[in-house]
mmCIF file of C-alpha atoms in Angstrom:
data_model
loop_
_atom_site.group_PDB
_atom_site.id
_atom_site.type_symbol
_atom_site.label_atom_id
_atom_site.label_comp_id
_atom_site.label_asym_id
_atom_site.label_seq_id
_atom_site.Cartn_x
_atom_site.Cartn_y
_atom_site.Cartn_z
ATOM 1 C CA MET A 1 -29.447 -33.222 60.097
ATOM 2 C CA SER A 2 -26.367 -34.513 62.301
ATOM 3 C CA GLU A 3 -22.950 -34.690 61.041
ATOM 4 C CA THR A 4 -23.089 -38.677 60.824
ATOM 5 C CA SER A 5 -26.312 -37.789 58.138
ATOM 6 C CA ALA A 6 -24.043 -35.828 55.910
ATOM 7 C CA ALA A 7 -21.322 -38.288 56.029
ATOM 8 C CA ALA A 8 -23.628 -40.592 55.151
ATOM 9 C CA ALA A 9 -25.121 -38.957 52.551
ATOM 10 C CA LEU A 10 -22.288 -37.713 51.150
ATOM 11 C CA TRP A 11 -20.844 -41.463 50.999
ATOM 12 C CA ALA A 12 -23.934 -42.740 49.340
ATOM 13 C CA ARG A 13 -23.629 -40.468 46.592
ATOM 14 C CA TYR A 14 -20.029 -41.068 45.777
ATOM 15 C CA ARG A 15 -19.489 -44.034 47.483
ATOM 16 C CA ALA A 16 -15.854 -42.110 48.923
ATOM 17 C CA ALA A 17 -15.432 -39.084 51.318
ATOM 18 C CA GLU A 18 -16.389 -36.515 48.813
ATOM 19 C CA PRO A 19 -16.112 -33.112 48.795
ATOM 20 C CA SER A 20 -12.389 -33.678 50.338
ATOM 21 C CA PRO A 21 -11.229 -36.877 51.861
ATOM 22 C CA SER A 22 -9.860 -34.599 54.306
ATOM 23 C CA ALA A 23 -13.030 -32.692 55.288
ATOM 24 C CA ASP A 24 -14.696 -33.287 58.907
ATOM 25 C CA PRO A 25 -18.200 -33.911 58.589
ATOM 26 C CA ALA A 26 -18.777 -31.948 62.045
ATOM 27 C CA THR A 27 -17.691 -28.592 60.117
ATOM 28 C CA LEU A 28 -19.688 -28.992 56.693
ATOM 29 C CA PRO A 29 -22.962 -26.591 56.460
ATOM 30 C CA TRP A 30 -25.739 -29.186 56.650
ATOM 31 C CA ASN A 31 -29.678 -29.026 56.595
ATOM 32 C CA GLU A 32 -32.866 -30.489 55.799
ATOM 33 C CA VAL A 33 -32.753 -29.290 52.224
ATOM 34 C CA LEU A 34 -29.175 -30.305 51.200
ATOM 35 C CA ALA A 35 -30.394 -33.747 52.838
ATOM 36 C CA THR A 36 -32.942 -34.012 50.359
ATOM 37 C CA VAL A 37 -30.885 -32.731 47.207
ATOM 38 C CA LEU A 38 -28.354 -35.340 48.001
ATOM 39 C CA ALA A 39 -30.658 -38.178 48.793
ATOM 40 C CA HIS A 40 -32.250 -37.598 45.062
ATOM 41 C CA LYS A 41 -32.949 -41.215 43.259
ATOM 42 C CA SER A 42 -34.887 -42.181 40.067
ATOM 43 C CA VAL A 43 -38.038 -44.151 41.184
ATOM 44 C CA ARG A 44 -39.452 -45.688 38.290
ATOM 45 C CA SER A 45 -41.864 -47.659 40.164
ATOM 46 C CA TYR A 46 -44.998 -46.283 41.853
ATOM 47 C CA LEU A 47 -48.227 -46.887 43.902
ATOM 48 C CA PRO A 48 -51.275 -46.511 42.317
ATOM 49 C CA THR A 49 -52.082 -43.549 45.138
ATOM 50 C CA PRO A 50 -53.119 -40.151 43.440
ATOM 51 C CA VAL A 51 -50.937 -37.290 44.079
ATOM 52 C CA PRO A 52 -53.227 -35.274 46.543
ATOM 53 C CA PRO A 53 -55.314 -32.298 45.528
ATOM 54 C CA GLY A 54 -53.538 -29.128 45.361
ATOM 55 C CA THR A 55 -49.745 -30.456 45.123
ATOM 56 C CA LEU A 56 -49.543 -30.158 41.558
ATOM 57 C CA GLU A 57 -50.180 -26.702 41.966
ATOM 58 C CA LEU A 58 -47.830 -26.229 44.783
ATOM 59 C CA LEU A 59 -45.197 -27.696 42.730
ATOM 60 C CA ILE A 60 -45.589 -25.564 39.649
ATOM 61 C CA ALA A 61 -45.164 -22.778 41.944
ATOM 62 C CA ALA A 62 -42.084 -23.971 43.240
ATOM 63 C CA ALA A 63 -41.340 -24.567 39.717
ATOM 64 C CA GLN A 64 -42.089 -20.663 38.555
ATOM 65 C CA SER A 65 -39.692 -19.432 41.898
ATOM 66 C CA ALA A 66 -36.315 -21.149 39.705
ATOM 67 C CA ALA A 67 -34.207 -18.569 37.737
ATOM 68 C CA THR A 68 -35.764 -17.431 34.135
ATOM 69 C CA SER A 69 -33.498 -15.476 31.613
ATOM 70 C CA SER A 70 -34.470 -11.939 31.203
ATOM 71 C CA ASN A 71 -37.922 -12.986 32.918
ATOM 72 C CA LEU A 72 -39.052 -14.394 29.971
ATOM 73 C CA GLN A 73 -40.396 -17.608 31.508
ATOM 74 C CA ALA A 74 -40.253 -19.547 28.393
ATOM 75 C CA TRP A 75 -41.292 -22.408 29.498
ATOM 76 C CA SER A 76 -44.988 -24.446 30.331
ATOM 77 C CA VAL A 77 -45.606 -27.799 31.237
ATOM 78 C CA VAL A 78 -48.450 -30.332 30.661
ATOM 79 C CA ALA A 79 -49.637 -32.182 33.277
ATOM 80 C CA VAL A 80 -50.993 -35.793 32.317
ATOM 81 C CA GLU A 81 -53.051 -38.245 34.208
ATOM 82 C CA ASP A 82 -55.516 -39.875 32.143
ATOM 83 C CA PRO A 83 -54.542 -43.871 31.484
ATOM 84 C CA GLU A 84 -54.930 -43.649 28.073
ATOM 85 C CA ARG A 85 -53.270 -40.902 26.851
ATOM 86 C CA LYS A 86 -50.165 -41.930 29.547
ATOM 87 C CA GLY A 87 -50.121 -45.131 27.671
ATOM 88 C CA ARG A 88 -49.762 -43.336 24.428
ATOM 89 C CA LEU A 89 -46.910 -41.286 25.614
ATOM 90 C CA SER A 90 -45.157 -44.330 27.166
ATOM 91 C CA GLU A 91 -45.333 -45.993 23.532
ATOM 92 C CA PHE A 92 -43.817 -42.810 21.656
ATOM 93 C CA THR A 93 -41.131 -43.369 24.721
ATOM 94 C CA GLY A 94 -39.975 -46.855 23.838
ATOM 95 C CA SER A 95 -42.968 -48.280 25.573
ATOM 96 C CA GLN A 96 -41.680 -47.066 29.688
ATOM 97 C CA ARG A 97 -43.739 -48.611 31.888
ATOM 98 C CA HIS A 98 -43.087 -46.008 34.467
ATOM 99 C CA VAL A 99 -44.698 -43.236 32.344
ATOM 100 C CA ARG A 100 -47.495 -45.611 31.836
ATOM 101 C CA ASP A 101 -48.256 -46.403 35.453
ATOM 102 C CA CYS A 102 -47.169 -43.344 37.283
ATOM 103 C CA PRO A 103 -50.166 -41.603 38.496
ATOM 104 C CA LEU A 104 -48.998 -38.095 37.382
ATOM 105 C CA PHE A 105 -46.609 -37.217 34.024
ATOM 106 C CA LEU A 106 -45.622 -34.002 33.209
ATOM 107 C CA VAL A 107 -44.647 -32.804 29.623
ATOM 108 C CA TRP A 108 -41.998 -29.827 30.742
ATOM 109 C CA LEU A 109 -41.827 -27.242 27.190
ATOM 110 C CA ALA A 110 -39.757 -25.178 25.778
ATOM 111 C CA ASP A 111 -42.587 -22.065 24.902
ATOM 112 C CA LEU A 112 -41.666 -19.646 22.569
ATOM 113 C CA ALA A 113 -45.585 -19.584 21.245
ATOM 114 C CA ARG A 114 -46.614 -17.534 24.458
ATOM 115 C CA LEU A 115 -43.948 -14.666 23.399
ATOM 116 C CA ASP A 116 -44.818 -15.284 19.708
ATOM 117 C CA ARG A 117 -48.359 -14.415 20.331
ATOM 118 C CA ILE A 118 -47.264 -11.453 22.695
ATOM 119 C CA GLY A 119 -45.301 -10.088 19.358
ATOM 120 C CA LYS A 120 -48.432 -10.656 17.080
ATOM 121 C CA ASP A 121 -51.026 -9.360 19.467
ATOM 122 C CA HIS A 122 -49.128 -5.795 19.967
ATOM 123 C CA GLY A 123 -48.417 -5.559 16.325
ATOM 124 C CA SER A 124 -44.430 -6.151 16.499
ATOM 125 C CA PRO A 125 -43.491 -10.060 15.479
ATOM 126 C CA LEU A 126 -40.488 -11.143 17.137
ATOM 127 C CA ALA A 127 -37.626 -11.701 14.935
ATOM 128 C CA GLY A 128 -35.266 -13.219 17.664
ATOM 129 C CA LEU A 129 -38.026 -16.147 18.211
ATOM 130 C CA ASP A 130 -35.823 -17.752 14.993
ATOM 131 C CA TYR A 131 -32.641 -17.851 16.775
ATOM 132 C CA LEU A 132 -31.119 -20.856 17.923
ATOM 133 C CA GLU A 133 -30.374 -18.982 21.655
ATOM 134 C CA VAL A 134 -33.914 -18.293 22.430
ATOM 135 C CA LEU A 135 -34.594 -21.962 22.167
ATOM 136 C CA ILE A 136 -31.653 -22.583 24.499
ATOM 137 C CA VAL A 137 -32.525 -19.992 26.819
ATOM 138 C CA ALA A 138 -36.229 -21.844 26.880
ATOM 139 C CA ILE A 139 -34.750 -25.082 27.218
ATOM 140 C CA ILE A 140 -32.727 -24.002 30.019
ATOM 141 C CA ASP A 141 -35.874 -22.204 32.076
ATOM 142 C CA ALA A 142 -37.642 -25.626 31.958
ATOM 143 C CA ALA A 143 -34.865 -27.510 33.282
ATOM 144 C CA LEU A 144 -34.433 -25.228 35.984
ATOM 145 C CA ALA A 145 -38.084 -25.333 36.603
ATOM 146 C CA ALA A 146 -38.437 -28.586 36.565
ATOM 147 C CA GLN A 147 -35.709 -29.144 38.621
ATOM 148 C CA ASN A 148 -37.084 -27.121 41.366
ATOM 149 C CA ALA A 149 -40.462 -29.014 41.097
ATOM 150 C CA VAL A 150 -38.086 -32.172 41.784
ATOM 151 C CA VAL A 151 -36.359 -30.942 44.829
ATOM 152 C CA ALA A 152 -40.237 -29.677 46.288
ATOM 153 C CA LEU A 153 -42.007 -33.105 45.460
ATOM 154 C CA GLU A 154 -39.236 -35.323 47.014
ATOM 155 C CA SER A 155 -39.710 -33.049 49.979
ATOM 156 C CA LEU A 156 -42.763 -34.203 50.443
ATOM 157 C CA GLY A 157 -42.246 -37.756 50.071
ATOM 158 C CA LEU A 158 -42.762 -38.243 45.997
ATOM 159 C CA GLY A 159 -40.476 -39.714 43.869
ATOM 160 C CA ALA A 160 -39.755 -38.483 40.255
ATOM 161 C CA VAL A 161 -37.830 -39.738 37.094
ATOM 162 C CA TYR A 162 -36.888 -37.727 33.981
ATOM 163 C CA VAL A 163 -38.056 -38.961 30.712
ATOM 164 C CA GLY A 164 -35.850 -38.136 27.964
ATOM 165 C CA ALA A 165 -37.107 -40.349 25.447
ATOM 166 C CA ILE A 166 -39.969 -37.848 25.014
ATOM 167 C CA ARG A 167 -37.643 -36.475 22.371
ATOM 168 C CA ASN A 168 -37.775 -39.631 20.502
ATOM 169 C CA ARG A 169 -40.966 -38.717 18.307
ATOM 170 C CA PRO A 170 -41.288 -34.930 19.416
ATOM 171 C CA GLU A 171 -44.131 -34.675 16.072
ATOM 172 C CA GLN A 172 -46.276 -37.475 17.609
ATOM 173 C CA VAL A 173 -46.177 -36.113 21.318
ATOM 174 C CA SER A 174 -46.491 -32.565 20.179
ATOM 175 C CA ALA A 175 -49.967 -33.909 18.071
ATOM 176 C CA GLU A 176 -50.994 -35.924 21.179
ATOM 177 C CA LEU A 177 -50.465 -32.980 23.448
ATOM 178 C CA GLY A 178 -52.162 -30.489 21.362
ATOM 179 C CA LEU A 179 -49.262 -28.240 21.315
ATOM 180 C CA PRO A 180 -48.976 -25.147 18.705
ATOM 181 C CA PRO A 181 -46.010 -24.434 16.590
ATOM 182 C CA LEU A 182 -42.925 -22.866 18.527
ATOM 183 C CA VAL A 183 -43.319 -25.198 21.351
ATOM 184 C CA MET A 184 -40.881 -28.019 22.092
ATOM 185 C CA PRO A 185 -41.359 -31.024 24.421
ATOM 186 C CA VAL A 186 -38.033 -31.573 26.250
ATOM 187 C CA PHE A 187 -38.298 -34.121 28.312
ATOM 188 C CA GLY A 188 -41.188 -35.909 30.900
ATOM 189 C CA LEU A 189 -41.072 -36.451 34.708
ATOM 190 C CA CYS A 190 -43.108 -39.302 36.465
ATOM 191 C CA VAL A 191 -44.216 -38.634 39.658
ATOM 192 C CA GLY A 192 -45.705 -40.331 42.424
ATOM 193 C CA TYR A 193 -45.487 -42.174 45.585
ATOM 194 C CA PRO A 194 -42.608 -44.824 45.518
ATOM 195 C CA ASP A 195 -43.718 -48.699 45.697
ATOM 196 C CA PRO A 196 -41.639 -49.646 48.638
ATOM 197 C CA GLU A 197 -41.789 -53.163 47.093
ATOM 198 C CA HIS A 198 -39.427 -51.859 44.533
ATOM 199 C CA PRO A 199 -37.151 -48.750 46.089
ATOM 200 C CA ALA A 200 -34.649 -47.036 44.041
ATOM 201 C CA SER A 201 -30.842 -46.436 45.274
ATOM 202 C CA VAL A 202 -29.183 -43.404 45.085
ATOM 203 C CA LYS A 203 -26.606 -43.883 42.392
ATOM 204 C CA PRO A 204 -22.747 -42.951 42.985
ATOM 205 C CA ARG A 205 -22.031 -39.637 40.225
ATOM 206 C CA LEU A 206 -18.598 -38.804 39.018
ATOM 207 C CA PRO A 207 -16.011 -38.160 41.511
ATOM 208 C CA GLN A 208 -15.758 -34.464 41.882
ATOM 209 C CA GLY A 209 -12.026 -34.300 40.392
ATOM 210 C CA ALA A 210 -13.845 -35.194 37.093
ATOM 211 C CA VAL A 211 -16.498 -32.011 36.967
ATOM 212 C CA LEU A 212 -14.999 -29.462 39.611
ATOM 213 C CA HIS A 213 -12.275 -27.611 37.948
ATOM 214 C CA ARG A 214 -10.066 -24.740 39.989
ATOM 215 C CA GLU A 215 -9.223 -21.691 37.802
ATOM 216 C CA GLN A 216 -8.959 -23.125 34.566
ATOM 217 C CA TYR A 217 -10.247 -26.929 33.178
ATOM 218 C CA SER A 218 -8.340 -29.687 32.497
ATOM 219 C CA LEU A 219 -9.021 -32.526 31.079
ATOM 220 C CA ASP A 220 -6.363 -34.651 31.746
ATOM 221 C CA ALA A 221 -6.989 -34.907 34.941
ATOM 222 C CA THR A 222 -10.195 -36.362 34.525
ATOM 223 C CA ARG A 223 -8.935 -39.658 33.548
ATOM 224 C CA GLN A 224 -8.400 -41.409 37.025
ATOM 225 C CA PRO A 225 -11.394 -39.708 38.347
ATOM 226 C CA ILE A 226 -12.914 -41.289 35.313
ATOM 227 C CA ALA A 227 -11.324 -44.962 35.938
ATOM 228 C CA ASP A 228 -11.841 -44.910 39.808
ATOM 229 C CA TYR A 229 -15.902 -44.231 38.894
ATOM 230 C CA ASP A 230 -15.943 -46.850 36.396
ATOM 231 C CA ALA A 231 -15.158 -49.442 39.301
ATOM 232 C CA ILE A 232 -17.433 -47.739 41.620
ATOM 233 C CA LEU A 233 -20.264 -47.908 38.977
ATOM 234 C CA GLN A 234 -19.656 -51.647 38.344
ATOM 235 C CA ASP A 235 -19.588 -52.468 42.378
ATOM 236 C CA PHE A 236 -22.876 -50.469 42.630
ATOM 237 C CA GLN A 237 -24.332 -52.212 39.843
ATOM 238 C CA ARG A 238 -23.644 -55.498 41.372
ATOM 239 C CA GLU A 239 -25.144 -54.655 44.548
ATOM 240 C CA GLN A 240 -28.305 -53.807 42.620
ATOM 241 C CA ALA A 241 -28.372 -57.704 40.826
ATOM 242 C CA MET A 242 -27.606 -55.412 37.406
ATOM 243 C CA LYS A 243 -24.959 -56.628 35.278
ATOM 244 C CA PRO A 244 -21.893 -54.649 35.453
ATOM 245 C CA GLN A 245 -21.055 -52.203 32.554
ATOM 246 C CA GLY A 246 -19.441 -49.451 34.005
ATOM 247 C CA TRP A 247 -19.499 -45.780 32.965
ATOM 248 C CA ILE A 248 -17.006 -46.090 30.019
ATOM 249 C CA ASP A 249 -19.023 -48.729 28.605
ATOM 250 C CA LEU A 250 -22.243 -46.855 29.150
ATOM 251 C CA VAL A 251 -21.034 -43.650 27.429
ATOM 252 C CA ARG A 252 -19.691 -45.675 24.639
ATOM 253 C CA GLY A 253 -22.872 -47.739 23.942
ATOM 254 C CA ARG A 254 -24.997 -44.291 24.591
ATOM 255 C CA LEU A 255 -22.981 -42.518 21.984
ATOM 256 C CA GLU A 256 -21.104 -44.788 19.358
ATOM 257 C CA THR A 257 -23.906 -45.195 16.910
ATOM 258 C CA VAL A 258 -26.382 -43.073 15.522
ATOM 259 C CA ALA A 259 -28.922 -45.635 16.042
ATOM 260 C CA ALA A 260 -28.266 -45.683 19.733
ATOM 261 C CA LEU A 261 -29.790 -42.115 19.636
ATOM 262 C CA LYS A 262 -33.262 -43.741 19.101
ATOM 263 C CA GLY A 263 -34.453 -41.248 16.352
ATOM 264 C CA ARG A 264 -33.167 -38.237 18.555
ATOM 265 C CA ASP A 265 -30.653 -37.697 15.627
ATOM 266 C CA ARG A 266 -33.331 -36.174 13.466
ATOM 267 C CA LEU A 267 -34.278 -33.569 16.159
ATOM 268 C CA ARG A 268 -33.236 -30.646 13.964
ATOM 269 C CA ALA A 269 -35.548 -31.107 11.171
ATOM 270 C CA ALA A 270 -38.227 -32.620 14.216
ATOM 271 C CA LEU A 271 -37.941 -29.156 15.418
ATOM 272 C CA GLN A 272 -38.396 -27.031 12.069
ATOM 273 C CA SER A 273 -41.264 -29.306 11.395
ATOM 274 C CA LEU A 274 -42.549 -27.478 14.745
ATOM 275 C CA GLY A 275 -42.284 -24.380 13.123
ATOM 276 C CA PHE A 276 -38.489 -23.582 14.734
ATOM 277 C CA ALA A 277 -36.502 -21.659 12.220
ATOM 278 C CA LEU A 278 -33.009 -22.340 14.373
ATOM 279 C CA LYS A 279 -30.929 -19.722 12.728
#
């Protein structure tokens, strides 16, 4: 990639000359991996074209190449292509059409059942599985693996979007997928070829001044970058023919009331019903 491409990619991600206003694009390290990562966009409209044979397995190999805590590899994934099952999963996620319409829907799992089975099969029940720390390890493992898969699929011309609403009704999702106890559906991932009739755009992110702290954390230093981003996001929304909302109102709307969690306020109870002790 050229230095011009680097500058363009950074501008698209921030709508500003990040990572530093004084940075010369000619001095920035740059390659196709960086170009793929910075060009990430959430794709919600897909062609009906199936994912080519062997691609799923290649994506899982990429996922398994991610870091995993203590090599526990405490995640699994369920690949769903059946239209009727995707339809039911769509209902569980608030009727998101892309869950129904994407050729391939992946449900990423924090999986402690496999570890539990090892302990039982070898006569040594694993007391550590009852603790929140181990579930957090499994969730992180699943997220790292899925992001590796997303980078890989985008490098192949596919698109994707994460679906956190898979946690709206975790018991129903678990029953639909036949999940055993000690397995948590963490998020879904729609995968397919983007529909050129409904192109997605790179959404600007918070300025680095709001997320990058040097030596020590400074909450006060984030106020101005957040205010700047609020205006940038509203401009982006206008470009996309969306009602301008801004990031501050988005945060408030998503977190101001329990109802805005859309059922995920009862996640602890749901996890306990799925066998997690959460000590």
